[in-house]
Amino acid sequence: MTTRGIRAVALAAVAAALALAPSLGSAQDKYFDAGGVRLRYVERGAGEPVVLVHGFANTAEIWSANGIVQDLARNYRVLAFDMRGHGKSDKPHDAARYGREMGLDVVRLLDHLGIRRAHIVGYSMGGHIVSQLLTLRPERFLSATLIAGSGRFTWDTAQAREAEEDAAEMERECISRSLMARLSPAGVALPADDSLKVLSASCRRTEDPLALAAVTRSRADHVMTPAAAAAVTVPTLAIVGTNDPMKAGLDALVRLRPSVRLVVVEGATHAGIRGVLARPELIAALRDFLSTHAPPPSRNHL
């Protein structure tokens, strides 16, 4: 097997391991109602609230698997939840139940807990969702961190075909080979069929293929105008690896909104064994940013 093939298989193995990651330490599952959709969340630590928004086909455990919850909980009240369509949360099959509703679920969680404002961190799809949310409800956020996800500023027929292709693959296998290929570094091949079958089986143990397909078909509802993205005043940090195709989107966001602080992690990929979530540079940048944007002492409740 070639070196590229070995890396691809390792990527698949790590992805499967993350899908089966242990629960968030001592955190207990809790639930809240988000407009008729029951969502699971967990919380650890105390202090200013930090909400973590995971990526597509992930769960809240992606943050603990990479040590981020454990690190932040030393100084912050960390809230992580399974987004609708994922993990232990409800999984509607109607694409109309997703889109921007996924971002508004963050506001519903804050309302449920009586929190007026929070820091928010989104990874991959979660970054896209958070970026749009900043244009919808900016008053609810102290700061925002976008990890490997910039937001969607355009939508055309090619992107619509891409979303439908990904969704159809999800319906068949619970994974999308096309999506995996787009998120892989240039020159890295997809994992072998046997590894993809392992990923598919792992996905089916925790996820609903029809729900993931519905999430995928709702991408158009995440689109915001470049003008809206440029007008955001919430302090924003962006973190991405040099080997992540998502870097181009974050570069575009910085051009739209030069106030965004961009941290580029050398050699980091979107996911897998060299994924940006596991890099120490990420938590160092995030901690520094959060401490810089702490609010003055006040009562942070509705």
PDB file of C-alpha atoms in Angstrom:
ATOM      1  CA  MET A   1       0.000   0.000   0.000  1.00  0.00           C
ATOM      2  CA  THR A   2       1.251   3.514  -0.799  1.00  0.00           C
ATOM      3  CA  THR A   3       1.973   6.099   1.855  1.00  0.00           C
ATOM      4  CA  ARG A   4      -1.104   7.995   0.729  1.00  0.00           C
ATOM      5  CA  GLY A   5      -3.186   4.866   1.081  1.00  0.00           C
ATOM      6  CA  ILE A   6      -1.883   4.233   4.594  1.00  0.00           C
ATOM      7  CA  ARG A   7      -2.737   7.795   5.592  1.00  0.00           C
ATOM      8  CA  ALA A   8      -6.215   7.405   4.131  1.00  0.00           C
ATOM      9  CA  VAL A   9      -6.869   4.175   6.027  1.00  0.00           C
ATOM     10  CA  ALA A  10      -5.584   5.775   9.228  1.00  0.00           C
ATOM     11  CA  LEU A  11      -7.949   8.676   8.635  1.00  0.00           C
ATOM     12  CA  ALA A  12     -10.842   6.258   8.340  1.00  0.00           C
ATOM     13  CA  ALA A  13      -9.832   4.448  11.515  1.00  0.00           C
ATOM     14  CA  VAL A  14      -9.650   7.672  13.497  1.00  0.00           C
ATOM     15  CA  ALA A  15     -12.999   8.831  12.158  1.00  0.00           C
ATOM     16  CA  ALA A  16     -14.570   5.552  13.213  1.00  0.00           C
ATOM     17  CA  ALA A  17     -12.997   5.822  16.658  1.00  0.00           C
ATOM     18  CA  LEU A  18     -14.370   9.333  17.111  1.00  0.00           C
ATOM     19  CA  ALA A  19     -17.831   8.130  16.196  1.00  0.00           C
ATOM     20  CA  LEU A  20     -17.580   5.680  19.089  1.00  0.00           C
ATOM     21  CA  ALA A  21     -15.886   8.103  21.495  1.00  0.00           C
ATOM     22  CA  PRO A  22     -16.804   7.854  25.190  1.00  0.00           C
ATOM     23  CA  SER A  23     -19.331  10.201  26.685  1.00  0.00           C
ATOM     24  CA  LEU A  24     -18.332  13.602  28.040  1.00  0.00           C
ATOM     25  CA  GLY A  25     -16.666  12.451  31.237  1.00  0.00           C
ATOM     26  CA  SER A  26     -18.833  13.061  34.282  1.00  0.00           C
ATOM     27  CA  ALA A  27     -21.301  15.225  32.363  1.00  0.00           C
ATOM     28  CA  GLN A  28     -24.891  13.994  32.530  1.00  0.00           C
ATOM     29  CA  ASP A  29     -27.181  13.992  29.518  1.00  0.00           C
ATOM     30  CA  LYS A  30     -29.859  16.678  29.672  1.00  0.00           C
ATOM     31  CA  TYR A  31     -32.561  17.582  27.170  1.00  0.00           C
ATOM     32  CA  PHE A  32     -34.490  20.650  26.082  1.00  0.00           C
ATOM     33  CA  ASP A  33     -37.285  21.353  23.640  1.00  0.00           C
ATOM     34  CA  ALA A  34     -36.259  23.282  20.520  1.00  0.00           C
ATOM     35  CA  GLY A  35     -39.531  24.095  18.811  1.00  0.00           C
ATOM     36  CA  GLY A  36     -40.819  20.552  19.051  1.00  0.00           C
ATOM     37  CA  VAL A  37     -37.420  18.885  18.480  1.00  0.00           C
ATOM     38  CA  ARG A  38     -35.879  17.261  21.567  1.00  0.00           C
ATOM     39  CA  LEU A  39     -32.157  18.011  21.799  1.00  0.00           C
ATOM     40  CA  ARG A  40     -29.572  16.491  24.116  1.00  0.00           C
ATOM     41  CA  TYR A  41     -26.936  18.660  25.763  1.00  0.00           C
ATOM     42  CA  VAL A  42     -24.262  18.340  28.434  1.00  0.00           C
ATOM     43  CA  GLU A  43     -22.441  20.903  30.537  1.00  0.00           C
ATOM     44  CA  ARG A  44     -19.221  20.942  32.508  1.00  0.00           C
ATOM     45  CA  GLY A  45     -17.309  23.549  34.458  1.00  0.00           C
ATOM     46  CA  ALA A  46     -18.250  26.994  35.728  1.00  0.00           C
ATOM     47  CA  GLY A  47     -17.696  30.554  34.598  1.00  0.00           C
ATOM     48  CA  GLU A  48     -18.562  32.415  31.412  1.00  0.00           C
ATOM     49  CA  PRO A  49     -20.598  30.128  29.119  1.00  0.00           C
ATOM     50  CA  VAL A  50     -19.004  28.664  25.997  1.00  0.00           C
ATOM     51  CA  VAL A  51     -21.265  26.804  23.557  1.00  0.00           C
ATOM     52  CA  LEU A  52     -19.640  24.192  21.287  1.00  0.00           C
ATOM     53  CA  VAL A  53     -21.312  23.416  17.943  1.00  0.00           C
ATOM     54  CA  HIS A  54     -20.051  20.216  16.302  1.00  0.00           C
ATOM     55  CA  GLY A  55     -19.625  19.314  12.653  1.00  0.00           C
ATOM     56  CA  PHE A  56     -21.656  17.230  10.247  1.00  0.00           C
ATOM     57  CA  ALA A  57     -22.189  13.611  11.311  1.00  0.00           C
ATOM     58  CA  ASN A  58     -20.370  14.330  14.597  1.00  0.00           C
ATOM     59  CA  THR A  59     -21.834  14.521  18.105  1.00  0.00           C
ATOM     60  CA  ALA A  60     -20.968  16.523  21.207  1.00  0.00           C
ATOM     61  CA  GLU A  61     -18.331  13.871  21.932  1.00  0.00           C
ATOM     62  CA  ILE A  62     -16.073  15.230  19.181  1.00  0.00           C
ATOM     63  CA  TRP A  63     -15.054  17.964  21.632  1.00  0.00           C
ATOM     64  CA  SER A  64     -14.169  15.617  24.493  1.00  0.00           C
ATOM     65  CA  ALA A  65     -12.415  13.164  22.154  1.00  0.00           C
ATOM     66  CA  ASN A  66      -9.984  15.967  21.353  1.00  0.00           C
ATOM     67  CA  GLY A  67      -9.639  17.208  24.941  1.00  0.00           C
ATOM     68  CA  ILE A  68     -11.312  20.563  24.276  1.00  0.00           C
ATOM     69  CA  VAL A  69     -14.157  20.219  26.780  1.00  0.00           C
ATOM     70  CA  GLN A  70     -11.810  19.056  29.505  1.00  0.00           C
ATOM     71  CA  ASP A  71      -9.440  21.957  28.936  1.00  0.00           C
ATOM     72  CA  LEU A  72     -12.053  24.708  28.718  1.00  0.00           C
ATOM     73  CA  ALA A  73     -14.064  23.384  31.684  1.00  0.00           C
ATOM     74  CA  ARG A  74     -11.209  24.403  33.989  1.00  0.00           C
ATOM     75  CA  ASN A  75     -12.269  28.043  33.571  1.00  0.00           C
ATOM     76  CA  TYR A  76     -15.574  28.142  31.693  1.00  0.00           C
ATOM     77  CA  ARG A  77     -19.081  26.741  31.786  1.00  0.00           C
ATOM     78  CA  VAL A  78     -18.916  24.531  28.698  1.00  0.00           C
ATOM     79  CA  LEU A  79     -22.132  23.597  26.900  1.00  0.00           C
ATOM     80  CA  ALA A  80     -22.052  21.018  24.125  1.00  0.00           C
ATOM     81  CA  PHE A  81     -25.088  19.569  22.403  1.00  0.00           C
ATOM     82  CA  ASP A  82     -26.029  17.065  19.724  1.00  0.00           C
ATOM     83  CA  MET A  83     -27.453  19.135  16.917  1.00  0.00           C
ATOM     84  CA  ARG A  84     -30.829  18.126  15.539  1.00  0.00           C
ATOM     85  CA  GLY A  85     -30.369  15.151  13.246  1.00  0.00           C
ATOM     86  CA  HIS A  86     -27.340  13.904  15.205  1.00  0.00           C
ATOM     87  CA  GLY A  87     -26.418  11.708  18.175  1.00  0.00           C
ATOM     88  CA  LYS A  88     -29.052  11.411  20.885  1.00  0.00           C
ATOM     89  CA  SER A  89     -31.108  14.359  19.643  1.00  0.00           C
ATOM     90  CA  ASP A  90     -34.272  13.969  17.565  1.00  0.00           C
ATOM     91  CA  LYS A  91     -33.713  13.237  13.889  1.00  0.00           C
ATOM     92  CA  PRO A  92     -36.465  14.609  11.635  1.00  0.00           C
ATOM     93  CA  HIS A  93     -36.400  13.443   8.009  1.00  0.00           C
ATOM     94  CA  ASP A  94     -37.758  16.716   6.596  1.00  0.00           C
ATOM     95  CA  ALA A  95     -35.077  19.104   5.279  1.00  0.00           C
ATOM     96  CA  ALA A  96     -37.310  22.043   6.250  1.00  0.00           C
ATOM     97  CA  ARG A  97     -36.642  21.188   9.928  1.00  0.00           C
ATOM     98  CA  TYR A  98     -32.922  21.951   9.508  1.00  0.00           C
ATOM     99  CA  GLY A  99     -31.183  24.876   7.776  1.00  0.00           C
ATOM    100  CA  ARG A 100     -31.084  28.005   9.908  1.00  0.00           C
ATOM    101  CA  GLU A 101     -33.152  26.249  12.584  1.00  0.00           C
ATOM    102  CA  MET A 102     -29.932  24.476  13.562  1.00  0.00           C
ATOM    103  CA  GLY A 103     -28.313  27.782  14.462  1.00  0.00           C
ATOM    104  CA  LEU A 104     -31.396  29.091  16.219  1.00  0.00           C
ATOM    105  CA  ASP A 105     -31.239  25.971  18.417  1.00  0.00           C
ATOM    106  CA  VAL A 106     -28.205  27.604  20.070  1.00  0.00           C
ATOM    107  CA  VAL A 107     -30.368  30.575  21.049  1.00  0.00           C
ATOM    108  CA  ARG A 108     -33.077  28.181  22.275  1.00  0.00           C
ATOM    109  CA  LEU A 109     -30.482  26.454  24.477  1.00  0.00           C
ATOM    110  CA  LEU A 110     -29.366  29.787  25.920  1.00  0.00           C
ATOM    111  CA  ASP A 111     -32.995  30.716  26.569  1.00  0.00           C
ATOM    112  CA  HIS A 112     -33.618  27.332  28.213  1.00  0.00           C
ATOM    113  CA  LEU A 113     -30.712  27.956  30.594  1.00  0.00           C
ATOM    114  CA  GLY A 114     -31.499  31.635  31.149  1.00  0.00           C
ATOM    115  CA  ILE A 115     -28.177  32.774  29.663  1.00  0.00           C
ATOM    116  CA  ARG A 116     -28.139  36.239  28.117  1.00  0.00           C
ATOM    117  CA  ARG A 117     -24.845  36.043  26.195  1.00  0.00           C
ATOM    118  CA  ALA A 118     -22.236  33.353  25.561  1.00  0.00           C
ATOM    119  CA  HIS A 119     -19.071  32.635  23.657  1.00  0.00           C
ATOM    120  CA  ILE A 120     -19.736  30.301  20.740  1.00  0.00           C
ATOM    121  CA  VAL A 121     -17.403  27.904  18.922  1.00  0.00           C
ATOM    122  CA  GLY A 122     -18.309  26.006  15.748  1.00  0.00           C
ATOM    123  CA  TYR A 123     -16.372  23.339  13.859  1.00  0.00           C
ATOM    124  CA  SER A 124     -16.809  22.546  10.149  1.00  0.00           C
ATOM    125  CA  MET A 125     -20.574  22.553   9.506  1.00  0.00           C
ATOM    126  CA  GLY A 126     -20.848  24.078  12.973  1.00  0.00           C
ATOM    127  CA  GLY A 127     -18.629  26.918  11.756  1.00  0.00           C
ATOM    128  CA  HIS A 128     -20.951  27.536   8.821  1.00  0.00           C
ATOM    129  CA  ILE A 129     -23.932  27.559  11.175  1.00  0.00           C
ATOM    130  CA  VAL A 130     -22.294  29.881  13.696  1.00  0.00           C
ATOM    131  CA  SER A 131     -21.212  32.281  10.956  1.00  0.00           C
ATOM    132  CA  GLN A 132     -24.809  32.627   9.790  1.00  0.00           C
ATOM    133  CA  LEU A 133     -26.105  32.862  13.358  1.00  0.00           C
ATOM    134  CA  LEU A 134     -23.926  35.925  13.928  1.00  0.00           C
ATOM    135  CA  THR A 135     -25.970  37.686  11.238  1.00  0.00           C
ATOM    136  CA  LEU A 136     -29.281  36.588  12.807  1.00  0.00           C
ATOM    137  CA  ARG A 137     -28.792  37.017  16.580  1.00  0.00           C
ATOM    138  CA  PRO A 138     -25.476  38.801  17.191  1.00  0.00           C
ATOM    139  CA  GLU A 139     -26.651  40.305  20.481  1.00  0.00           C
ATOM    140  CA  ARG A 140     -26.503  36.877  22.143  1.00  0.00           C
ATOM    141  CA  PHE A 141     -22.769  36.337  21.687  1.00  0.00           C
ATOM    142  CA  LEU A 142     -19.688  37.622  23.488  1.00  0.00           C
ATOM    143  CA  SER A 143     -17.368  36.176  20.845  1.00  0.00           C
ATOM    144  CA  ALA A 144     -17.340  33.602  18.061  1.00  0.00           C
ATOM    145  CA  THR A 145     -14.733  31.089  16.946  1.00  0.00           C
ATOM    146  CA  LEU A 146     -15.024  29.460  13.530  1.00  0.00           C
ATOM    147  CA  ILE A 147     -12.953  26.293  13.179  1.00  0.00           C
ATOM    148  CA  ALA A 148     -12.599  25.022   9.597  1.00  0.00           C
ATOM    149  CA  GLY A 149     -15.950  26.498   8.564  1.00  0.00           C
ATOM    150  CA  SER A 150     -16.541  30.000   7.224  1.00  0.00           C
ATOM    151  CA  GLY A 151     -20.235  30.190   6.424  1.00  0.00           C
ATOM    152  CA  ARG A 152     -21.952  29.989   3.042  1.00  0.00           C
ATOM    153  CA  PHE A 153     -21.979  33.176   0.951  1.00  0.00           C
ATOM    154  CA  THR A 154     -23.191  31.788  -2.389  1.00  0.00           C
ATOM    155  CA  TRP A 155     -25.575  29.175  -3.747  1.00  0.00           C
ATOM    156  CA  ASP A 156     -25.765  28.079  -7.360  1.00  0.00           C
ATOM    157  CA  THR A 157     -26.863  25.108  -9.450  1.00  0.00           C
ATOM    158  CA  ALA A 158     -23.493  23.387  -9.051  1.00  0.00           C
ATOM    159  CA  GLN A 159     -23.705  23.588  -5.256  1.00  0.00           C
ATOM    160  CA  ALA A 160     -27.301  22.360  -5.363  1.00  0.00           C
ATOM    161  CA  ARG A 161     -26.245  19.322  -7.452  1.00  0.00           C
ATOM    162  CA  GLU A 162     -23.368  18.707  -5.051  1.00  0.00           C
ATOM    163  CA  ALA A 163     -25.709  18.751  -2.049  1.00  0.00           C
ATOM    164  CA  GLU A 164     -28.117  16.340  -3.724  1.00  0.00           C
ATOM    165  CA  GLU A 165     -25.290  13.967  -4.647  1.00  0.00           C
ATOM    166  CA  ASP A 166     -23.991  14.005  -1.061  1.00  0.00           C
ATOM    167  CA  ALA A 167     -27.511  13.453   0.301  1.00  0.00           C
ATOM    168  CA  ALA A 168     -28.159  10.493  -1.978  1.00  0.00           C
ATOM    169  CA  GLU A 169     -24.891   8.894  -0.855  1.00  0.00           C
ATOM    170  CA  MET A 170     -25.877   9.460   2.766  1.00  0.00           C
ATOM    171  CA  GLU A 171     -29.185   7.714   2.203  1.00  0.00           C
ATOM    172  CA  ARG A 172     -27.387   4.674   0.790  1.00  0.00           C
ATOM    173  CA  GLU A 173     -24.361   4.392   3.087  1.00  0.00           C
ATOM    174  CA  CYS A 174     -24.721   6.917   5.937  1.00  0.00           C
ATOM    175  CA  ILE A 175     -21.481   8.458   4.611  1.00  0.00           C
ATOM    176  CA  SER A 176     -20.732  10.507   1.514  1.00  0.00           C
ATOM    177  CA  ARG A 177     -17.665   9.565  -0.492  1.00  0.00           C
ATOM    178  CA  SER A 178     -17.993  12.784  -2.483  1.00  0.00           C
ATOM    179  CA  LEU A 179     -17.972  14.916   0.674  1.00  0.00           C
ATOM    180  CA  MET A 180     -15.007  13.015   2.086  1.00  0.00           C
ATOM    181  CA  ALA A 181     -13.069  13.568  -1.137  1.00  0.00           C
ATOM    182  CA  ARG A 182     -13.716  17.328  -1.067  1.00  0.00           C
ATOM    183  CA  LEU A 183     -12.523  17.614   2.544  1.00  0.00           C
ATOM    184  CA  SER A 184      -9.351  15.567   2.013  1.00  0.00           C
ATOM    185  CA  PRO A 185      -6.026  17.297   1.357  1.00  0.00           C
ATOM    186  CA  ALA A 186      -4.937  17.472  -2.263  1.00  0.00           C
ATOM    187  CA  GLY A 187      -3.369  14.227  -3.411  1.00  0.00           C
ATOM    188  CA  VAL A 188      -4.782  12.064  -0.596  1.00  0.00           C
ATOM    189  CA  ALA A 189      -6.926   9.207  -1.862  1.00  0.00           C
ATOM    190  CA  LEU A 190     -10.147   8.022  -0.266  1.00  0.00           C
ATOM    191  CA  PRO A 191      -9.841   5.079   2.140  1.00  0.00           C
ATOM    192  CA  ALA A 192     -10.159   1.597   0.686  1.00  0.00           C
ATOM    193  CA  ASP A 193     -13.638   0.066   0.323  1.00  0.00           C
ATOM    194  CA  ASP A 194     -13.179  -2.102   3.425  1.00  0.00           C
ATOM    195  CA  SER A 195     -12.404   0.985   5.517  1.00  0.00           C
ATOM    196  CA  LEU A 196     -15.378   2.825   4.056  1.00  0.00           C
ATOM    197  CA  LYS A 197     -17.616  -0.082   5.019  1.00  0.00           C
ATOM    198  CA  VAL A 198     -16.314   0.189   8.596  1.00  0.00           C
ATOM    199  CA  LEU A 199     -17.116   3.908   8.565  1.00  0.00           C
ATOM    200  CA  SER A 200     -20.581   3.241   7.189  1.00  0.00           C
ATOM    201  CA  ALA A 201     -21.342   0.618   9.840  1.00  0.00           C
ATOM    202  CA  SER A 202     -20.027   2.919  12.583  1.00  0.00           C
ATOM    203  CA  CYS A 203     -22.206   5.763  11.318  1.00  0.00           C
ATOM    204  CA  ARG A 204     -25.330   3.595  11.293  1.00  0.00           C
ATOM    205  CA  ARG A 205     -24.805   2.654  14.943  1.00  0.00           C
ATOM    206  CA  THR A 206     -25.268   6.259  16.081  1.00  0.00           C
ATOM    207  CA  GLU A 207     -26.828   8.175  13.199  1.00  0.00           C
ATOM    208  CA  ASP A 208     -29.874   8.063  10.922  1.00  0.00           C
ATOM    209  CA  PRO A 209     -28.939   8.161   7.207  1.00  0.00           C
ATOM    210  CA  LEU A 210     -32.240   9.817   6.250  1.00  0.00           C
ATOM    211  CA  ALA A 211     -31.729  12.559   8.832  1.00  0.00           C
ATOM    212  CA  LEU A 212     -28.179  13.215   7.614  1.00  0.00           C
ATOM    213  CA  ALA A 213     -29.512  13.411   4.067  1.00  0.00           C
ATOM    214  CA  ALA A 214     -32.121  15.944   5.199  1.00  0.00           C
ATOM    215  CA  VAL A 215     -29.426  18.044   6.901  1.00  0.00           C
ATOM    216  CA  THR A 216     -27.445  17.984   3.665  1.00  0.00           C
ATOM    217  CA  ARG A 217     -30.423  19.073   1.586  1.00  0.00           C
ATOM    218  CA  SER A 218     -30.911  22.076   3.880  1.00  0.00           C
ATOM    219  CA  ARG A 219     -27.564  23.694   3.035  1.00  0.00           C
ATOM    220  CA  ALA A 220     -29.161  26.416   0.927  1.00  0.00           C
ATOM    221  CA  ASP A 221     -30.946  27.729   4.019  1.00  0.00           C
ATOM    222  CA  HIS A 222     -27.554  28.437   5.638  1.00  0.00           C
ATOM    223  CA  VAL A 223     -26.625  30.956   2.948  1.00  0.00           C
ATOM    224  CA  MET A 224     -26.143  34.590   3.948  1.00  0.00           C
ATOM    225  CA  THR A 225     -25.221  37.564   1.822  1.00  0.00           C
ATOM    226  CA  PRO A 226     -21.611  38.762   1.761  1.00  0.00           C
ATOM    227  CA  ALA A 227     -22.888  42.133   2.969  1.00  0.00           C
ATOM    228  CA  ALA A 228     -24.480  40.536   6.031  1.00  0.00           C
ATOM    229  CA  ALA A 229     -21.274  38.637   6.820  1.00  0.00           C
ATOM    230  CA  ALA A 230     -19.207  41.807   6.443  1.00  0.00           C
ATOM    231  CA  ALA A 231     -21.468  43.757   8.813  1.00  0.00           C
ATOM    232  CA  VAL A 232     -21.010  41.432  11.826  1.00  0.00           C
ATOM    233  CA  THR A 233     -19.380  43.152  14.797  1.00  0.00           C
ATOM    234  CA  VAL A 234     -19.103  40.168  17.171  1.00  0.00           C
ATOM    235  CA  PRO A 235     -15.366  39.574  17.829  1.00  0.00           C
ATOM    236  CA  THR A 236     -14.445  36.573  15.691  1.00  0.00           C
ATOM    237  CA  LEU A 237     -11.540  34.132  15.628  1.00  0.00           C
ATOM    238  CA  ALA A 238     -11.019  31.750  12.710  1.00  0.00           C
ATOM    239  CA  ILE A 239      -8.789  28.676  12.941  1.00  0.00           C
ATOM    240  CA  VAL A 240      -7.927  26.377  10.022  1.00  0.00           C
ATOM    241  CA  GLY A 241      -5.147  24.081   8.846  1.00  0.00           C
ATOM    242  CA  THR A 242      -2.919  24.722   5.864  1.00  0.00           C
ATOM    243  CA  ASN A 243      -4.003  21.376   4.387  1.00  0.00           C
ATOM    244  CA  ASP A 244      -7.736  21.979   4.740  1.00  0.00           C
ATOM    245  CA  PRO A 245      -9.786  22.865   1.638  1.00  0.00           C
ATOM    246  CA  MET A 246     -11.973  24.964   3.947  1.00  0.00           C
ATOM    247  CA  LYS A 247      -9.130  27.492   4.269  1.00  0.00           C
ATOM    248  CA  ALA A 248     -10.240  29.220   1.062  1.00  0.00           C
ATOM    249  CA  GLY A 249     -13.625  30.011   2.608  1.00  0.00           C
ATOM    250  CA  LEU A 250     -12.076  31.486   5.734  1.00  0.00           C
ATOM    251  CA  ASP A 251      -9.664  33.537   3.625  1.00  0.00           C
ATOM    252  CA  ALA A 252     -12.729  34.892   1.803  1.00  0.00           C
ATOM    253  CA  LEU A 253     -14.401  35.741   5.121  1.00  0.00           C
ATOM    254  CA  VAL A 254     -11.340  37.692   6.248  1.00  0.00           C
ATOM    255  CA  ARG A 255     -11.461  39.678   3.008  1.00  0.00           C
ATOM    256  CA  LEU A 256     -15.108  40.474   3.715  1.00  0.00           C
ATOM    257  CA  ARG A 257     -14.499  41.255   7.397  1.00  0.00           C
ATOM    258  CA  PRO A 258     -10.846  42.174   8.051  1.00  0.00           C
ATOM    259  CA  SER A 259     -11.481  42.298  11.805  1.00  0.00           C
ATOM    260  CA  VAL A 260     -11.613  38.480  11.872  1.00  0.00           C
ATOM    261  CA  ARG A 261      -8.464  37.129  13.504  1.00  0.00           C
ATOM    262  CA  LEU A 262      -7.189  34.223  11.396  1.00  0.00           C
ATOM    263  CA  VAL A 263      -4.933  31.519  12.886  1.00  0.00           C
ATOM    264  CA  VAL A 264      -3.513  29.044  10.361  1.00  0.00           C
ATOM    265  CA  VAL A 265      -2.151  25.793  11.776  1.00  0.00           C
ATOM    266  CA  GLU A 266       0.725  24.479   9.710  1.00  0.00           C
ATOM    267  CA  GLY A 267       0.189  20.945   8.383  1.00  0.00           C
ATOM    268  CA  ALA A 268      -3.266  20.504   9.929  1.00  0.00           C
ATOM    269  CA  THR A 269      -6.065  18.881   7.933  1.00  0.00           C
ATOM    270  CA  HIS A 270      -9.831  19.163   8.229  1.00  0.00           C
ATOM    271  CA  ALA A 271     -10.183  15.922  10.215  1.00  0.00           C
ATOM    272  CA  GLY A 272      -8.388  12.659  10.933  1.00  0.00           C
ATOM    273  CA  ILE A 273      -5.050  11.993  12.555  1.00  0.00           C
ATOM    274  CA  ARG A 274      -3.711  15.428  11.544  1.00  0.00           C
ATOM    275  CA  GLY A 275      -7.016  17.195  12.061  1.00  0.00           C
ATOM    276  CA  VAL A 276      -7.012  20.737  13.416  1.00  0.00           C
ATOM    277  CA  LEU A 277      -9.179  19.867  16.461  1.00  0.00           C
ATOM    278  CA  ALA A 278      -6.375  17.748  17.913  1.00  0.00           C
ATOM    279  CA  ARG A 279      -3.648  20.367  17.508  1.00  0.00           C
ATOM    280  CA  PRO A 280      -2.354  22.189  20.607  1.00  0.00           C
ATOM    281  CA  GLU A 281      -2.223  25.423  18.596  1.00  0.00           C
ATOM    282  CA  LEU A 282      -6.010  25.385  18.461  1.00  0.00           C
ATOM    283  CA  ILE A 283      -6.685  25.304  22.193  1.00  0.00           C
ATOM    284  CA  ALA A 284      -3.920  27.850  22.812  1.00  0.00           C
ATOM    285  CA  ALA A 285      -5.426  30.282  20.293  1.00  0.00           C
ATOM    286  CA  LEU A 286      -8.940  29.678  21.582  1.00  0.00           C
ATOM    287  CA  ARG A 287      -7.994  30.240  25.218  1.00  0.00           C
ATOM    288  CA  ASP A 288      -6.124  33.434  24.391  1.00  0.00           C
ATOM    289  CA  PHE A 289      -9.070  34.741  22.362  1.00  0.00           C
ATOM    290  CA  LEU A 290     -11.672  33.906  25.014  1.00  0.00           C
ATOM    291  CA  SER A 291      -9.667  35.602  27.760  1.00  0.00           C
ATOM    292  CA  THR A 292      -9.261  38.710  25.608  1.00  0.00           C
ATOM    293  CA  HIS A 293     -13.010  39.001  25.089  1.00  0.00           C
ATOM    294  CA  ALA A 294     -14.264  38.367  28.605  1.00  0.00           C
ATOM    295  CA  PRO A 295     -17.090  40.784  29.443  1.00  0.00           C
ATOM    296  CA  PRO A 296     -16.946  43.156  32.430  1.00  0.00           C
ATOM    297  CA  PRO A 297     -18.340  41.640  35.634  1.00  0.00           C
ATOM    298  CA  SER A 298     -22.110  41.542  35.365  1.00  0.00           C
ATOM    299  CA  ARG A 299     -25.072  39.273  35.769  1.00  0.00           C
ATOM    300  CA  ASN A 300     -25.209  37.133  32.611  1.00  0.00           C
ATOM    301  CA  HIS A 301     -28.793  35.935  32.840  1.00  0.00           C
ATOM    302  CA  LEU A 302     -31.975  36.788  30.997  1.00  0.00           C
TER     303      LEU A 302
END
